[in-house]
C-alpha cells in the first residue's frame, strides 16, 4: 500500500483550490498529440484510445496481405534481374551466414519496450540509467527523465510521424528539460523519485504523475555532478560526488520540506540545501561512483573505483575503509566477527576517536603507499585498471556482489570481508540486479548472465548489440538498458520452461508483425589515378542513374598517392585522425551532383591514404538509416601502409546490418595469391568503430569506455567468438579496384575480343572468376555476369575502346574494377522473410566507358533489395495477448509465482529502553523457499489515552532511529523459522545541521512511539508480496501501555519481550546466539 505523496506537485501558478478537477489526461504523453486542450472531454479521450487500435489493426491486415502476396507470387512476376555468378566456399567457417529468425534463437523472447533507436537520433538525448517503482519504469536521460507505466507495456507505439527513434516505443511520459540526469532512486515510502544531475542538483518527482511533469522540489547538493544516491534503512538520503564528497540529508529535514505546500517550495529548497551533513573527512579522495544501502544490517557502502568505505546507517559513522583486495587502507578498529547493527553508538565513537590518531594515520599512509608499489610491481602499471569496481548489488542472503572491469565478480559479506570471486566472461561488468535467488549481470559486451546466490551460472545470452548499462526489476520483467538506448524486458523466470512456449507462440504469428521494405542501392567504384573528375564525368557516372535510388555508396581509389601522402596518412591513423583536403574535394563534388542537402544527405565517410568511401541516403529514407560505423584496414608494406587496403562503412537500414567495403588490392598480373591474401586479411580484421561510443560510455559513468570503443562497437559486439564483424552483417558489398587480371592472353588478342564484344571467352580467363570458382577468395559472394568491356588500362582523355593502353608496357586490358555482394540467401532459404531478412538482385551492372579522366573506367551497380523487418509495436501487442490469453502460460506463471504460506509469531511488541524482542517468521510451505523483507510502514506518537496519532511514513519505509531490526531481509527454507531481532536503541535526541555544521539544537522527545512493521513475504519469482503487520510500541514510561485489546496479542508480547534484566551483559557478537536459545511462546 503506497501512501499519498507528501508534497503538492501542482503548478506554481495554480492558486485556485476550489476550481473543478482537470479532465482526465490523454493516454499518451502530450507531445504525441497535435492538440492537448484542457477543454477536451472524456469522450474525446475514449475516442483517441479507440483510434489507437485502428492503425495497428490496419497494419496487421497489411502484413497479412504482404505475406499472401509473397506466397502466391511467381518468379516471372518479380522484377527482372541480371544473371549472377556465385563463388564457392560460402556458408562455412568465417563465411557462414548469420543466423536470423523471427525470434533470436540464442536468447529468450523479450519485451521490446524501446526498440534499439538509431544513434543519430539520440545525440544529446541518450538514456543513462533506469530504476523502477511498483507501477512505473523510470529512466534517466541527458535532458531529464522518462517514465513508462507498467499498465501500458503492451500498448502500440507512438507512430512514424515522430522521427526521433521512438516510433515503436511503448507510450511514455517525459519530464521538463533538466541538466543531464546521472542517477535515480525510488522512494516508495513517500511516493517520490529522487534524481541526481550533472549540475549538482537533486530533484524530487511525483511517481504518480500522469502527464507532462515538473520536478516538485530541487536544490543544489554538490558543486560537481551527483554521481550516485541512495536512501538508507532509516530514511536518510545520501548523495555522492567528485573528490570523495558525500552528503546526507536526514529524513527529518526531508520530511519537513516535503510537508510544505507548493507556494512554499523556495523555502523548502533552501531548508534542504543547507540542512546537509557533510561526510567529507578526507578518508575518500576519489570520486564516489557507487552507493549501496545494506538494509538487512543497516549499513551503507560507498565505493570509488578502487576502494570501499563501510558506514553505519543509523549513526552515520565510518566503520571501515578497504581496497578491492579486501585489505584495510584507513584502518578503523572493527571486528569482522561482529555485526555492527548490534553495537552501541557510544562504543563506536570511542573506537573512532582512537583509530584516527596522528601515528595511526601516518602508519596507514605508509602501508598504503607500500601496498601500491607492490601491486604495480606485481601486475604492471595498468594492473589496477582491470580491478576497477563498475557495479554493486545487495542480494537477499545479505551478500554484496561487485563487478570489475576485467569481468571478475566478487562476493563480500556484510562486514566488508572478501569471501569469494569467480569469472565467466572477460568483458567489463556494467550493472547488476537481483530477485529471489537469482542475480542478473550485465556486461559491456552486451551479454547478460544469470547466476544463483552461490555464483553458479544458470544462463547467458546476448541481450543487446551494445553494452548493458542498467538493470531493474518490475512488472514480472528484468528490464535491461543498452548504451544505445534500447530497453528490453526479460521474463523473470528466464531461462525457464516458459521461454520455449512463448517462442513457439510468437513464431506462429510471424506473418502478423513482419513488414517487407524495398529499396534500391546504387554503388559505384572508380580508381581516379590521382586526378580530378569533371562535372560531366560525375554526372554520367552517378547523377544519371540516381533518380530512383535510396542509398548511394561511392568508393574511390588513388585520390592521392606518393610517399609523403602515405607517411602522413599513417601518422594520422596512429592518433585517430583521417581525411585530407583532396578527399574532401571529391566528397564535395559528388555531393553537388547528388543535390546533397535537398535530396540526399551524406551519412558517413572514411579515408585511408588514397582510399575513400562515402554513403549518401535519400532524405525520405533517412529516418530508417543510421548507426554509422567506419573501419580501415591497411594492406601495404607490412600491413601498415594504406597504399593498398580497404575502408568500410557499416550502417543499419530498416534494422538490418549492411556493410560496404571499398578495396584496393595488390597490383601486377602474377600477384594473384597476394590479392587473395589481401581480401582474407580485410575480411578477418576489419573492425568498425564509432567515436561517439566514447562519449556515450562516459555518459553512462563507465570507466571501461575505451574497452567499449575498441571491442564492443555497435552491432559487432555480439559476433560469435573468433568470427569477423563482417560475418554478422545481413548484406555485404565489396567494391573497388581488386586488380585481378586476365590470364593466358596477349594484348592484341584481348583487344580483338573486346572490339568484337566477345566477353564470354575473356570471362573464362578472368583471374577473379577462376579464384572464386576455386573457393579461394570472396567465398560465397555473388557478382552479376559482366557484360561490359574491361575497365583497365586506358590512356587519359581518349574516348572509346581505342583508348586502351598503347604505350611501351601495353598492359593487357582487365576487369580490375568490380562490385560483389552477399545477402542473407542460403541454399535452403531464398525468399525474403525474418529468417532470410535481406534478399537482393542486380538490375544494372555497367561501366561508364565515356568517362576519360583516369586510366580506369568508373563502374556502377544498382541493387534492388527486399528487407524483412519486425514491427516491434505489433509484436509487443501480440506478446501481451499471448500472456493474457494462453491458459498454459497463465497456469505456469501462477505456479511459478506462488507465495509460500508464512506466519509470524506476534502482531504486537512493546519495547522499553534497550529491550530486544524476537520476531519469528515461519515458512509453512514444505516445498518452496520464502523471501522476506521487513519495512516500517510509518511512525505515530501515543497520546495520553493510549491511542496512536500523527501517523506518517518515513523515507523508503525506513525505521525510526530508536529501532533496530536485524536481519531485515533473508531467506526461509521450507518448514523452517527465521528469527528477527527487534531492538530498542537509546536515541531520543535530534540534532540539526546547517551547512554541514551541527548546531547543537537538542530537543528531547519523551513521548511514547509506535511503528508498524510490515513483513513482506515473496516467492522465488514474485514481485508481489504477502504482508504481515506487526505493531511495535516504545514506552518511555515504566508502565506498559496496551496496543490492542485482543488477549492473544498480550500473551504473545509477554512471550517475546526480552526485559532488560534478561539481556544481562551480552556482547554484540553473541546476542543472536543467546536469543535463539530462548523458548518460543
PDB file of N, CA, C and O in Angstrom, residues 72 104 147 152 181 225 439 564 571 573 610 625 668 727 729 738 740 808 965 1074:
ATOM      1  N   UNK A  72       1.880 -16.285 -53.093  1.00  0.00           N
ATOM      2  CA  UNK A  72       1.207 -16.538 -54.354  1.00  0.00           C
ATOM      3  C   UNK A  72       2.001 -16.062 -55.566  1.00  0.00           C
ATOM      4  O   UNK A  72       1.695 -16.435 -56.697  1.00  0.00           O
ATOM      5  N   UNK A 104      15.162 -14.401 -31.852  1.00  0.00           N
ATOM      6  CA  UNK A 104      16.576 -14.757 -31.742  1.00  0.00           C
ATOM      7  C   UNK A 104      16.703 -16.148 -31.126  1.00  0.00           C
ATOM      8  O   UNK A 104      16.206 -16.386 -30.024  1.00  0.00           O
ATOM      9  N   UNK A 147       9.252   8.198 -18.152  1.00  0.00           N
ATOM     10  CA  UNK A 147       8.512   7.287 -17.293  1.00  0.00           C
ATOM     11  C   UNK A 147       7.573   6.447 -18.141  1.00  0.00           C
ATOM     12  O   UNK A 147       6.843   6.984 -18.981  1.00  0.00           O
ATOM     13  N   UNK A 152       0.881   0.119 -19.457  1.00  0.00           N
ATOM     14  CA  UNK A 152       0.945   0.409 -20.887  1.00  0.00           C
ATOM     15  C   UNK A 152       2.063  -0.356 -21.590  1.00  0.00           C
ATOM     16  O   UNK A 152       2.430  -0.018 -22.719  1.00  0.00           O
ATOM     17  N   UNK A 181      20.694  13.815 -16.291  1.00  0.00           N
ATOM     18  CA  UNK A 181      20.427  13.044 -15.083  1.00  0.00           C
ATOM     19  C   UNK A 181      21.472  11.943 -14.942  1.00  0.00           C
ATOM     20  O   UNK A 181      21.675  11.152 -15.860  1.00  0.00           O
ATOM     21  N   UNK A 225      28.910  17.082 -10.333  1.00  0.00           N
ATOM     22  CA  UNK A 225      27.756  16.226 -10.636  1.00  0.00           C
ATOM     23  C   UNK A 225      27.432  15.287  -9.487  1.00  0.00           C
ATOM     24  O   UNK A 225      28.318  14.861  -8.735  1.00  0.00           O
ATOM     25  N   UNK A 439      20.724 -13.663  -9.565  1.00  0.00           N
ATOM     26  CA  UNK A 439      21.480 -12.426  -9.763  1.00  0.00           C
ATOM     27  C   UNK A 439      21.703 -12.259 -11.258  1.00  0.00           C
ATOM     28  O   UNK A 439      22.218 -13.164 -11.922  1.00  0.00           O
ATOM     29  N   UNK A 564      55.034  10.881 -49.366  1.00  0.00           N
ATOM     30  CA  UNK A 564      54.663  11.843 -48.337  1.00  0.00           C
ATOM     31  C   UNK A 564      53.223  11.682 -47.895  1.00  0.00           C
ATOM     32  O   UNK A 564      52.901  11.755 -46.702  1.00  0.00           O
ATOM     33  N   UNK A 571      50.648   8.469 -40.090  1.00  0.00           N
ATOM     34  CA  UNK A 571      50.789   9.235 -38.852  1.00  0.00           C
ATOM     35  C   UNK A 571      49.434   9.655 -38.316  1.00  0.00           C
ATOM     36  O   UNK A 571      49.172   9.592 -37.105  1.00  0.00           O
ATOM     37  N   UNK A 573      46.567   8.119 -38.759  1.00  0.00           N
ATOM     38  CA  UNK A 573      45.846   6.949 -38.260  1.00  0.00           C
ATOM     39  C   UNK A 573      46.264   6.587 -36.849  1.00  0.00           C
ATOM     40  O   UNK A 573      45.449   6.138 -36.038  1.00  0.00           O
ATOM     41  N   UNK A 610      44.878   6.920 -50.061  1.00  0.00           N
ATOM     42  CA  UNK A 610      44.179   7.202 -51.304  1.00  0.00           C
ATOM     43  C   UNK A 610      42.816   6.576 -51.425  1.00  0.00           C
ATOM     44  O   UNK A 610      42.133   6.750 -52.436  1.00  0.00           O
ATOM     45  N   UNK A 625      17.796   4.892 -41.530  1.00  0.00           N
ATOM     46  CA  UNK A 625      19.201   4.567 -41.761  1.00  0.00           C
ATOM     47  C   UNK A 625      20.041   5.262 -40.697  1.00  0.00           C
ATOM     48  O   UNK A 625      19.871   6.460 -40.448  1.00  0.00           O
ATOM     49  N   UNK A 668      49.696  -6.066 -60.373  1.00  0.00           N
ATOM     50  CA  UNK A 668      50.519  -6.924 -61.235  1.00  0.00           C
ATOM     51  C   UNK A 668      49.844  -8.261 -61.517  1.00  0.00           C
ATOM     52  O   UNK A 668      49.149  -8.838 -60.674  1.00  0.00           O
ATOM     53  N   UNK A 727      31.088 -10.914 -40.840  1.00  0.00           N
ATOM     54  CA  UNK A 727      30.289 -12.134 -40.900  1.00  0.00           C
ATOM     55  C   UNK A 727      28.904 -11.940 -40.322  1.00  0.00           C
ATOM     56  O   UNK A 727      27.994 -12.713 -40.635  1.00  0.00           O
ATOM     57  N   UNK A 729      26.962  -9.308 -40.695  1.00  0.00           N
ATOM     58  CA  UNK A 729      26.129  -8.394 -41.468  1.00  0.00           C
ATOM     59  C   UNK A 729      25.100  -9.172 -42.270  1.00  0.00           C
ATOM     60  O   UNK A 729      25.333 -10.302 -42.712  1.00  0.00           O
ATOM     61  N   UNK A 738      40.091  -4.325 -57.453  1.00  0.00           N
ATOM     62  CA  UNK A 738      40.614  -5.573 -56.895  1.00  0.00           C
ATOM     63  C   UNK A 738      41.895  -6.009 -57.609  1.00  0.00           C
ATOM     64  O   UNK A 738      42.596  -6.882 -57.113  1.00  0.00           O
ATOM     65  N   UNK A 740      42.483  -7.863 -60.162  1.00  0.00           N
ATOM     66  CA  UNK A 740      42.586  -9.169 -60.812  1.00  0.00           C
ATOM     67  C   UNK A 740      42.641  -8.961 -62.328  1.00  0.00           C
ATOM     68  O   UNK A 740      41.888  -8.159 -62.895  1.00  0.00           O
ATOM     69  N   UNK A 808      54.459   1.824 -74.036  1.00  0.00           N
ATOM     70  CA  UNK A 808      55.520   0.815 -74.120  1.00  0.00           C
ATOM     71  C   UNK A 808      55.132  -0.480 -73.420  1.00  0.00           C
ATOM     72  O   UNK A 808      55.398  -1.570 -73.911  1.00  0.00           O
ATOM     73  N   UNK A 965      16.244  -3.457  13.530  1.00  0.00           N
ATOM     74  CA  UNK A 965      15.666  -4.738  13.121  1.00  0.00           C
ATOM     75  C   UNK A 965      16.741  -5.513  12.378  1.00  0.00           C
ATOM     76  O   UNK A 965      17.250  -5.060  11.350  1.00  0.00           O
ATOM     77  N   UNK A1074      22.376 -16.222  21.818  1.00  0.00           N
ATOM     78  CA  UNK A1074      21.678 -16.305  23.092  1.00  0.00           C
ATOM     79  C   UNK A1074      20.159 -16.261  22.885  1.00  0.00           C
ATOM     80  O   UNK A1074      19.409 -17.017  23.504  1.00  0.00           O
TER      81      UNK A1074
END
